[in-house]
Structures are given as C-alpha cells and as structure tokens.
Amino acid sequence: MTQLSAATLLRLPAAVQRPAFDPASLKAGIVHLGIGAFHRAHQAVFTEDAIAARGGDWGIVGASLRHADVPDAIASQDCLYTVEILAETPRYRVMGVLRAALFAPRDRARLRAVLASRDIHAVTLTVSEKGYCLDGNGRLDFSHPDMAHDLSAPEAPRSAIGWLVLGLEDRRRGGCGPVTILSCDNLQSNGEKLGRAVMDLADRLRPGLAAWISANTAFPSTLVDCIVPAADDRHRRRVTAALDVRDAASVQREAFAQWVIEDRFAGPLPAWQAAGAEVVDDLARHQRLKLHVLNTAHSALAYLGLPRGHEFVRQAIADPELLQELDAMMDEEIGPALAPLDVASYWRKVKERFRNPMVDHRLAQISEDGSLKLPQRLFPLLVANAREGRAITRMAALVQAWLVFMARTPSRDPANAILSDWARAGADIGRALGDPRLFPAPFRDDLRLRQAIPALKKKGAVA
C-alpha cells in the first residue's frame, strides 16, 4: 500500500484534516528532544494550531536520543504523520509541523547545529522522569551512567541535560539570542528542576556558561495532560482505512488536552494561547491536581487492576470494587491533603476521561517506572497525611500493591534489580521501607506510616 508522504497528502479523503500551511515552506523555530508519541500528539498539535491561528515559522526539529526507529519512520514520510483523535466517531488529521526528525547519536552534527541556530527560540523536552538523571533530592546525579559519559565526552552527549549544555555553550560562543527551554514531562516543578540540572552540569563542564545561561535562558515550568495510548495494530488499521495510505508514525490520543505554562520566557514563542494553552503566573494548583489525582489514580489502577486481570484503564475504572477504593481514597485521603482544592469536581471529570471506550490505555504501560513516579505522585501526600494525623490506609495499601506487583512482575523500572533482590530475600516490608533507594526518610522515621503499610502475605505473595 502507498505510504503517507508529501506526494499523497493532497489525495487524502476530504474528511481528513490537513495542515493549514505548506509544510515544505515552514522554517524551524523549535527543537524538541524526545520525539515520542506524547510530543507528537500534544505539543506538536498545539504548535500547529498556533501557526494556523497566528502564523510564524515555528516548525519543529525533533530528535530521539535513544532509538532510531521513530525518527526514521517520520523522515521516510516527509515528516508527516497522523493524529487519531479518539471519540465516539474518531477524527483524523495529518500533521505538518515537524520539519526534521533526527537520531542524536547518528545525526550529532545536525542536532548541534540546529540547537545553536539563531532561528531557534525554544527547546522542548519529553524524555520521561528518568531522562533528567536526578537523584532523590531532585538534583543532578553525577553518579548516573549517562552523567559519567557526558562528563567524559561532553562533545558527544548521551543525556538530554548534556545536549542542552552543549547547545547552550554553542549559542554563547556564536552570539546567538536567548532561548526558552520547556520541560513537558510529569515532574513537579519541572522547569526549576531542569534549569538546576543544566546549571549543575554547566558548572562542571563549561566555566562561565552558567552566568550566560542565567542571563539568556528561561526554564518555565509546565503542566501537560492528554491520554496518549501506545500505538497498536487496531489503531494502525483504523488510520489506514481512514486515509487509504499507510502511516508508520501515527499516534492516537483522547480529545482532551491541556497545556499550562509558567509566564517566564526568554524571547518569542508560538501563539500557543490561541491554540488553547494557558499561560499563568503560578502552576501550583494545576500541578497538584494533575499529579496527585489523575496520575495517582492511574498508578492505582495499574497496580490494583493488573492483578485482577484488567488490561486497559477503561476496564479497571469499570470494576466496581476498584472504583469504590479510588472514590474513597480521593474523598477520605487525597481530598483533605489537597484542601482547599476542589478534588471532588476534578476527580469526576477524570473518571469520565478514563471511561472513554475508544481509549485503549494499557495498564502495563502505566505501571512502568513506578520507583520514579510514586515518589512524585503518592509519597508526598502519604507522608503529609501521616504527619498531620489524617487517614492514610488506602494510600498505604497502594504502596503495598506496588511492591507486590514489582516482586511478581518485574517491569521496566530503574529499581528492578533492587526489588528483585528484595523479593528473593523474603519480601519483608520493613526492609523495603528502610531502603533509602526506594523510600525517603519519613518511611523509616514515622512509626505510624510504617505500620500502616500492610505486610505481604507469606504464602504466594511474591510467587
């Protein structure tokens, strides 16, 4: 079957939305690190809609730091790809905002040149929590293997932080203008943490660069929200049927999308507000609701739902017993911890999104990297409630559910080796809570908190 390309774009069915501009004439103004499905379904859509609304050369040069398959698939289609919007009647649009797709280890010279270009005014990132190489205190972990590599080979970085430092040094030497760098990952205060990590590495590698960065670079915090299930065969068949061409880089997403950006910039940016983004002075309210309600509920559905045989979020949220547990956790534990924020209203909207029958969001996908996600999503509220004498039973049970899941079903997680050793040694809860690599100090120091997390059942608990 014919593949999606610039040549086939004009022949697509009328129902398929096309770019409102000529993609070939669009110049690049943004570099994106981590050209995965979420970026293509979220920030790229906001950017293309901003161009359609207000114009401007805001094409995106995307780069993958780890794998060549996605950029190669995109490049083979003249950087076009399809977004399937999942609703009762799915909608399809072909995107033209990507202007190049690079694989950083192979296309190092091209990526370095574009990062230092005077035409580039923004760099965005979706590299996941572990891509920032942070330690338990949110600072750059110089013992991380990627940091050790970047310290020894700063001209050939492996990490996103290393690439940013190299690009910013090139901009300084070339007398380029200021740049705004936006983390779009699910990290609390992501802009602050990203900026601090870049400064830490710059101080080690490039004398004088940190001062230049302070004067010429902004790291606004952001909040992103959109359910983007991994592409699967059913999705690809629907796209092929709708377009009558094959698309090797299509993505699927729910209709809802949110992007909240801190009002702290260093130069021009696309008219993202015209596309529905919010620019605010303080993200705290948005961040706390998203992180501690939606993201915590996702983790709960994964670690409680997978053992019950559920595959997708929509199946787990339809389980009456699971829903009852989550409703109680939101009402009795998370709501009081987040007061005066309106958790009840936000949770009602989240449940409706989770029930979308078209969204096959896999619980296994959500379960990955729990050792990085739970310290952000769950632990702060659990610790605060224990300290203040509020209810903690259901959140504590979720910690146990995560440990049981990891002991039985190792998944993609930086703590896999630690938890495997723990399971083989008998899976003692007290030992896990006492390990600073897994849990922060309050899990060792607060007796009520330690006692609230149920011990694993001896028989078959970690078989």
XYZ file of N, CA and C in Angstrom, residues 130-321:
576
model
N 13.014 9.660 34.148
C 14.381 9.167 34.298
C 15.357 9.845 33.345
N 14.846 10.532 32.328
C 15.726 11.205 31.384
C 16.433 12.416 31.945
N 16.060 12.855 33.155
C 16.679 14.035 33.762
C 17.862 13.663 34.650
N 18.063 12.373 34.917
C 19.219 11.897 35.685
C 19.311 12.576 37.051
N 18.180 12.645 37.751
C 18.134 13.322 39.040
C 18.280 12.312 40.182
N 18.794 12.797 41.307
C 18.864 11.953 42.491
C 17.591 12.109 43.314
N 17.551 11.500 44.487
C 16.343 11.530 45.300
C 15.967 12.899 45.803
N 16.910 13.842 45.752
C 16.639 15.217 46.194
C 16.329 16.153 45.033
N 16.191 15.596 43.841
C 15.863 16.417 42.690
C 17.038 17.164 42.096
N 18.250 16.788 42.472
C 19.453 17.400 41.901
C 20.099 16.438 40.912
N 20.942 16.980 40.058
C 21.601 16.150 39.053
C 22.477 15.096 39.739
N 22.299 13.847 39.314
C 23.023 12.725 39.895
C 24.268 12.457 39.047
N 25.419 12.930 39.521
C 26.637 12.784 38.730
C 27.151 11.352 38.714
N 26.569 10.478 39.562
C 26.941 9.067 39.506
C 26.126 8.293 38.477
N 25.125 8.922 37.889
C 24.311 8.271 36.868
C 25.195 7.921 35.662
N 25.020 6.748 35.053
C 25.871 6.365 33.920
C 25.873 7.385 32.781
N 24.735 8.000 32.504
C 24.698 8.996 31.428
C 25.502 10.239 31.794
N 25.471 10.615 33.082
C 26.264 11.768 33.501
C 27.753 11.450 33.446
N 28.120 10.239 33.860
C 29.530 9.848 33.778
C 30.012 9.906 32.327
N 29.155 9.445 31.415
C 29.513 9.516 29.994
C 29.662 10.963 29.539
N 28.700 11.810 29.875
C 28.710 13.192 29.386
C 29.856 13.998 29.987
N 30.265 13.665 31.204
C 31.423 14.340 31.790
C 32.702 13.947 31.071
N 32.770 12.700 30.615
C 33.975 12.241 29.928
C 33.976 12.576 28.441
N 32.800 12.760 27.850
C 32.702 13.056 26.406
C 31.684 14.177 26.179
N 31.953 15.389 26.643
C 30.954 16.474 26.568
C 30.590 16.896 25.153
N 31.420 16.573 24.163
C 31.117 16.929 22.776
C 30.227 15.878 22.106
N 30.011 14.767 22.779
C 29.159 13.696 22.247
C 28.200 13.242 23.341
N 27.309 14.112 23.784
C 26.480 13.792 24.955
C 25.504 12.660 24.678
N 25.111 12.008 25.781
C 24.117 10.947 25.712
C 22.788 11.416 26.308
N 22.840 12.267 27.329
C 21.641 12.693 28.043
C 21.070 13.976 27.463
N 19.792 14.208 27.766
C 19.165 15.473 27.367
C 19.857 16.652 28.033
N 20.254 16.505 29.294
C 20.940 17.587 30.000
C 22.266 17.896 29.310
N 22.995 16.853 28.922
C 24.246 17.061 28.218
C 24.066 17.772 26.887
N 23.015 17.401 26.160
C 22.746 18.071 24.883
C 22.406 19.545 25.095
N 21.629 19.843 26.132
C 21.285 21.237 26.386
C 22.523 22.053 26.737
N 23.387 21.513 27.573
C 24.597 22.245 27.945
C 25.478 22.476 26.720
N 25.632 21.459 25.881
C 26.428 21.625 24.662
C 25.813 22.671 23.741
N 24.487 22.591 23.556
C 23.828 23.561 22.688
C 23.908 24.980 23.222
N 23.762 25.133 24.538
C 23.840 26.472 25.121
C 25.254 27.042 25.040
N 26.262 26.183 25.187
C 27.638 26.661 25.013
C 27.880 27.118 23.585
N 27.359 26.379 22.620
C 27.480 26.793 21.216
C 26.754 28.112 20.968
N 25.608 28.301 21.593
C 24.879 29.565 21.430
C 25.671 30.719 22.036
N 26.283 30.485 23.171
C 27.087 31.535 23.796
C 28.247 31.924 22.893
N 28.964 30.932 22.394
C 30.131 31.221 21.551
C 29.737 31.875 20.236
N 28.554 31.516 19.731
C 28.114 32.076 18.460
C 27.379 33.396 18.584
N 27.196 33.890 19.790
C 26.487 35.149 19.983
C 25.020 35.054 19.610
N 24.417 33.863 19.769
C 23.002 33.690 19.420
C 22.113 34.320 20.482
N 20.878 34.504 20.133
C 19.935 35.139 21.039
C 19.477 34.217 22.142
N 18.649 34.721 23.022
C 18.145 33.935 24.151
C 17.234 32.805 23.686
N 16.977 31.869 24.604
C 16.165 30.711 24.270
C 15.345 30.303 25.489
N 14.132 29.832 25.243
C 13.263 29.309 26.302
C 13.276 27.788 26.220
N 13.520 27.129 27.355
C 13.616 25.671 27.399
C 12.497 25.160 28.293
N 11.590 24.359 27.705
C 10.391 23.931 28.411
C 10.381 22.421 28.602
N 10.442 21.988 29.854
C 10.200 20.590 30.169
C 8.701 20.318 30.062
N 8.336 19.249 29.362
C 6.932 18.850 29.231
C 6.728 17.450 29.801
N 7.527 17.107 30.813
C 7.421 15.816 31.477
C 6.697 15.961 32.804
N 6.179 14.840 33.306
C 5.402 14.831 34.547
C 6.318 14.859 35.759
N 6.961 15.991 35.954
C 7.783 16.249 37.123
C 7.229 17.474 37.827
N 7.061 17.389 39.131
C 6.669 18.566 39.895
C 7.759 19.625 39.755
N 7.368 20.880 39.478
C 8.330 21.983 39.297
C 9.373 21.598 38.248
N 8.890 21.094 37.112
C 9.808 20.542 36.118
C 10.776 21.580 35.559
N 10.328 22.821 35.386
C 11.230 23.847 34.876
C 12.350 24.158 35.846
N 12.005 24.260 37.107
C 13.010 24.530 38.129
C 14.045 23.403 38.198
N 13.573 22.159 38.166
C 14.498 21.031 38.241
C 15.369 20.933 36.996
N 14.781 21.186 35.834
C 15.553 21.142 34.602
C 16.621 22.228 34.610
N 16.227 23.452 34.965
C 17.192 24.550 34.990
C 18.335 24.285 35.943
N 18.028 23.739 37.108
C 19.068 23.454 38.098
C 20.003 22.360 37.594
N 19.445 21.338 36.939
C 20.283 20.270 36.399
C 21.224 20.800 35.320
N 20.706 21.640 34.435
C 21.541 22.230 33.386
C 22.643 23.079 34.007
N 22.310 23.865 35.018
C 23.311 24.692 35.683
C 24.374 23.826 36.362
N 23.955 22.755 37.012
C 24.905 21.877 37.698
C 25.924 21.307 36.722
N 25.427 20.813 35.562
C 26.355 20.239 34.591
C 27.208 21.331 33.932
N 26.618 22.480 33.652
C 27.383 23.581 33.056
C 28.518 24.007 33.970
N 28.258 24.057 35.282
C 29.302 24.441 36.231
C 30.474 23.469 36.189
N 30.179 22.184 35.988
C 31.239 21.179 35.939
C 32.034 21.234 34.635
N 31.341 21.546 33.530
C 31.954 21.376 32.215
C 32.438 22.653 31.555
N 31.741 23.747 31.756
C 31.961 24.936 30.933
C 32.097 26.183 31.808
N 33.289 26.554 32.202
C 33.458 27.750 33.048
C 32.822 28.982 32.414
N 32.027 29.688 33.203
C 31.383 30.910 32.729
C 30.045 30.708 32.058
N 29.724 29.457 31.687
C 28.476 29.232 30.959
C 27.256 29.472 31.835
N 27.315 29.089 33.116
C 26.151 29.237 33.991
C 25.684 30.680 34.061
N 26.619 31.611 34.112
C 26.243 33.033 34.163
C 25.552 33.450 32.876
N 26.054 32.955 31.741
C 25.409 33.271 30.457
C 24.006 32.679 30.408
N 23.849 31.454 30.895
C 22.536 30.813 30.898
C 21.561 31.636 31.734
N 21.995 32.094 32.905
C 21.114 32.885 33.777
C 20.607 34.130 33.075
N 21.433 34.713 32.234
C 21.062 35.963 31.574
C 20.307 35.753 30.270
N 20.389 34.567 29.687
C 19.866 34.389 28.328
C 18.880 33.233 28.172
N 18.540 32.569 29.257
C 17.712 31.365 29.146
C 16.629 31.379 30.205
N 15.436 30.940 29.837
C 14.334 30.768 30.791
C 13.924 29.307 30.807
N 13.583 28.812 32.000
C 13.129 27.440 32.183
C 11.751 27.462 32.849
N 10.705 27.843 32.122
C 9.378 27.863 32.748
C 8.905 26.454 33.080
N 8.202 26.326 34.184
C 7.556 25.057 34.491
C 6.290 24.916 33.654
N 5.916 23.700 33.373
C 4.731 23.435 32.567
C 3.938 22.283 33.165
N 2.696 22.202 32.788
C 1.860 21.044 33.072
C 1.262 20.581 31.762
N 1.370 19.288 31.481
C 0.789 18.722 30.265
C -0.172 17.615 30.655
N -1.258 17.515 29.926
C -2.246 16.477 30.223
C -2.956 16.083 28.944
N -2.823 14.826 28.590
C -3.539 14.235 27.470
C -3.241 12.749 27.513
N -4.254 11.921 27.428
C -4.036 10.476 27.426
C -3.651 10.055 26.009
N -2.451 9.487 25.901
C -1.895 9.084 24.601
C -1.526 7.607 24.692
N -2.458 6.711 24.383
C -2.134 5.285 24.417
C -1.067 4.942 23.382
N -0.295 3.931 23.683
C 0.693 3.463 22.711
C -0.004 2.980 21.446
N 0.590 3.246 20.307
C 0.026 2.797 19.035
C -0.016 1.269 19.004
N -1.109 0.720 18.484
C -1.244 -0.726 18.358
C -1.822 -1.051 16.988
N -1.990 -2.340 16.713
C -2.433 -2.759 15.381
C -3.838 -2.252 15.063
N -4.730 -2.241 16.052
C -6.092 -1.759 15.796
C -6.075 -0.289 15.400
N -5.282 0.497 16.121
C -5.146 1.914 15.769
C -4.607 2.066 14.345
N -3.583 1.311 14.022
C -2.979 1.450 12.691
C -3.956 1.036 11.587
N -4.762 0.007 11.859
C -5.753 -0.389 10.851
C -6.794 0.705 10.647
N -7.211 1.350 11.727
C -8.193 2.439 11.590
C -7.605 3.590 10.787
N -6.352 3.925 11.049
C -5.699 5.011 10.310
C -5.588 4.659 8.836
N -5.187 3.450 8.534
C -5.067 3.039 7.136
C -6.415 3.106 6.423
N -7.464 2.669 7.104
C -8.796 2.709 6.491
C -9.263 4.142 6.270
N -8.945 5.038 7.191
C -9.408 6.422 7.076
C -8.645 7.195 6.007
N -7.334 6.913 5.858
C -6.502 7.672 4.934
C -6.311 6.987 3.591
N -6.494 5.668 3.569
C -6.220 4.862 2.385
C -4.744 4.938 1.993
N -3.901 5.211 2.949
C -2.447 5.110 2.791
C -1.896 4.558 4.106
N -0.688 4.054 4.073
C -0.054 3.504 5.264
C 0.744 4.587 5.977
N 0.594 4.652 7.284
C 1.328 5.622 8.095
C 2.115 4.856 9.156
N 3.434 4.912 9.075
C 4.293 4.175 10.008
C 4.598 4.953 11.276
N 4.045 6.165 11.401
C 4.372 7.008 12.552
C 3.135 7.622 13.195
N 1.972 7.053 12.971
C 0.744 7.629 13.506
C 0.683 7.499 15.019
N -0.094 8.381 15.647
C -0.312 8.348 17.097
C -1.805 8.492 17.357
N -2.222 8.043 18.543
C -3.618 8.184 18.951
C -3.684 8.911 20.281
N -4.773 9.654 20.510
C -4.930 10.420 21.745
C -6.402 10.671 22.004
N -6.725 10.983 23.259
C -8.073 11.413 23.580
C -8.297 12.829 23.052
N -9.552 13.272 23.055
C -9.853 14.614 22.559
C -9.358 15.691 23.517
N -9.402 15.414 24.820
C -8.983 16.393 25.817
C -7.465 16.599 25.768
N -7.042 17.845 25.882
C -5.611 18.153 26.008
C -5.468 19.454 26.785
N -4.513 19.481 27.686
C -4.248 20.668 28.499
C -2.753 20.949 28.481
N -2.418 22.223 28.374
C -1.027 22.663 28.469
C -1.026 23.977 29.237
N -0.450 23.954 30.422
C -0.349 25.142 31.261
C 1.130 25.497 31.369
N 1.474 26.745 31.097
C 2.869 27.168 31.003
C 3.094 28.366 31.926
N 4.147 28.289 32.702
C 4.512 29.408 33.572
C 4.929 30.601 32.725
N 4.487 31.786 33.109
C 4.759 33.009 32.352
C 6.183 33.488 32.627
N 7.135 32.803 32.011
C 8.555 33.136 32.201
C 9.298 32.733 30.938
N 9.483 33.680 30.039
C 10.042 33.383 28.729
C 11.292 34.216 28.464
N 12.066 33.773 27.462
C 13.276 34.488 27.064
C 13.242 34.715 25.560
N 12.239 35.435 25.102
C 12.129 35.695 23.676
C 10.795 35.236 23.120
N 10.637 35.299 21.805
C 9.349 34.970 21.181
C 9.039 33.485 21.255
N 7.741 33.185 21.237
C 7.240 31.811 21.227
C 6.024 31.739 20.323
N 5.611 30.543 19.907
C 4.370 30.442 19.130
C 3.172 30.968 19.923
N 2.094 31.264 19.219
C 0.869 31.749 19.865
C 0.105 30.566 20.445
N 0.746 29.866 21.390
C 0.126 28.670 21.957
C -1.202 28.985 22.642
N -1.318 30.195 23.182
C -2.584 30.559 23.831
C -3.739 30.557 22.844
N -3.463 30.945 21.621
C -4.512 30.943 20.598
C -4.961 29.526 20.273
N -4.145 28.546 20.634
C -4.491 27.133 20.409
C -5.038 26.476 21.664
N -5.246 27.250 22.726
C -5.857 26.703 23.931
C -4.941 26.515 25.114
N -3.647 26.782 24.973
C -2.741 26.682 26.120
C -3.018 27.827 27.092
N -2.698 27.585 28.358
C -2.863 28.601 29.399
C -1.482 29.072 29.852
N -1.288 30.371 29.903
C -0.063 30.956 30.437
C -0.417 31.619 31.760
N 0.206 31.163 32.853
C -0.194 31.576 34.193
C 1.031 31.968 35.003
N 0.789 32.718 36.070
C 1.877 33.110 36.964
C 2.305 31.967 37.877
N 1.357 31.107 38.267
C 1.642 30.055 39.242
C 0.926 28.777 38.827
N 1.705 27.707 38.643
C 1.129 26.429 38.209
C 0.692 25.545 39.362
N 0.912 25.969 40.597
C 0.803 25.059 41.734
C -0.542 24.339 41.781
N -1.632 25.059 41.619
C -2.958 24.444 41.712
C -3.133 23.382 40.625
N -2.785 23.724 39.395
C -2.914 22.775 38.288
C -2.036 21.546 38.516
N -0.803 21.790 38.953
C 0.140 20.688 39.127
C -0.321 19.709 40.196
N -0.787 20.249 41.320
C -1.151 19.369 42.428
C -2.344 18.493 42.075
N -3.329 19.054 41.388
C -4.479 18.248 40.989
C -4.077 17.174 39.985
N -3.332 17.551 38.970
C -2.928 16.583 37.936
C -2.078 15.468 38.540
N -1.068 15.849 39.299
C -0.116 14.877 39.810
C -0.735 13.954 40.846
N -1.478 14.529 41.787
C -1.934 13.752 42.934
C -3.327 13.147 42.760
N -4.059 13.577 41.733
C -5.368 12.966 41.476
C -5.281 12.084 40.231
N -5.093 12.687 39.068
C -5.091 11.897 37.832
C -3.934 10.900 37.799
N -2.703 11.387 38.022
C -1.554 10.479 37.922
C -1.560 9.420 39.016
N -1.953 9.790 40.237
C -2.034 8.794 41.300
C -3.109 7.760 40.996
N -4.246 8.196 40.460
C -5.300 7.252 40.087
C -4.823 6.301 38.997
N -4.064 6.811 38.027
C -3.501 5.935 37.004
C -2.628 4.844 37.630
N -1.734 5.244 38.537
C -0.873 4.254 39.185
C -1.695 3.246 39.978
N -2.710 3.723 40.686
C -3.556 2.826 41.474
C -4.267 1.822 40.579
N -4.804 2.276 39.466
C -5.491 1.363 38.552
C -4.533 0.332 37.974
N -3.279 0.734 37.740
C -2.294 -0.211 37.203
C -1.944 -1.277 38.227
N -1.564 -0.869 39.427
C -1.054 -1.835 40.401
C -2.164 -2.643 41.069
N -3.378 -2.104 41.083
C -4.512 -2.859 41.612
C -5.278 -3.589 40.511
N -5.288 -3.017 39.310
C -6.090 -3.580 38.225
C -5.431 -4.714 37.479
N -4.121 -4.649 37.267
C -3.446 -5.730 36.543
C -3.580 -7.075 37.257
N -3.402 -7.146 38.581
C -3.595 -8.444 39.241
C -5.027 -8.976 39.153
N -5.995 -8.095 38.864
C -7.387 -8.531 38.727
C -7.733 -8.893 37.285
N -6.752 -8.897 36.412
C -6.964 -9.333 35.040
C -7.334 -8.241 34.068
N -7.305 -6.984 34.487
C -7.646 -5.886 33.583
C -6.440 -5.509 32.731
N -6.707 -5.135 31.496
C -5.639 -4.752 30.572
C -5.595 -3.244 30.345
N -6.781 -2.609 30.317
C -6.859 -1.196 29.989
C -7.446 -0.389 31.150
N -7.179 0.907 31.134
C -7.721 1.814 32.149
C -9.240 1.763 32.144
N -9.845 1.772 30.963
C -11.308 1.800 30.881
C -11.930 0.551 31.525
N -11.220 -0.573 31.493
C -11.715 -1.776 32.146
C -11.572 -1.680 33.658
N -10.441 -1.172 34.107
C -10.201 -1.090 35.549
C -11.138 -0.089 36.214
N -11.413 1.042 35.567
C -12.288 2.037 36.184
C -13.732 1.545 36.195
N -14.056 0.561 35.358
C -15.408 -0.018 35.351
C -15.571 -1.134 36.377
N -14.506 -1.492 37.073
C -14.553 -2.515 38.113
C -15.140 -1.879 39.373
N -16.325 -2.282 39.824
C -16.977 -1.608 40.952
C -16.126 -1.570 42.214
N -15.401 -2.639 42.507
C -14.590 -2.667 43.718
C -13.413 -1.701 43.624
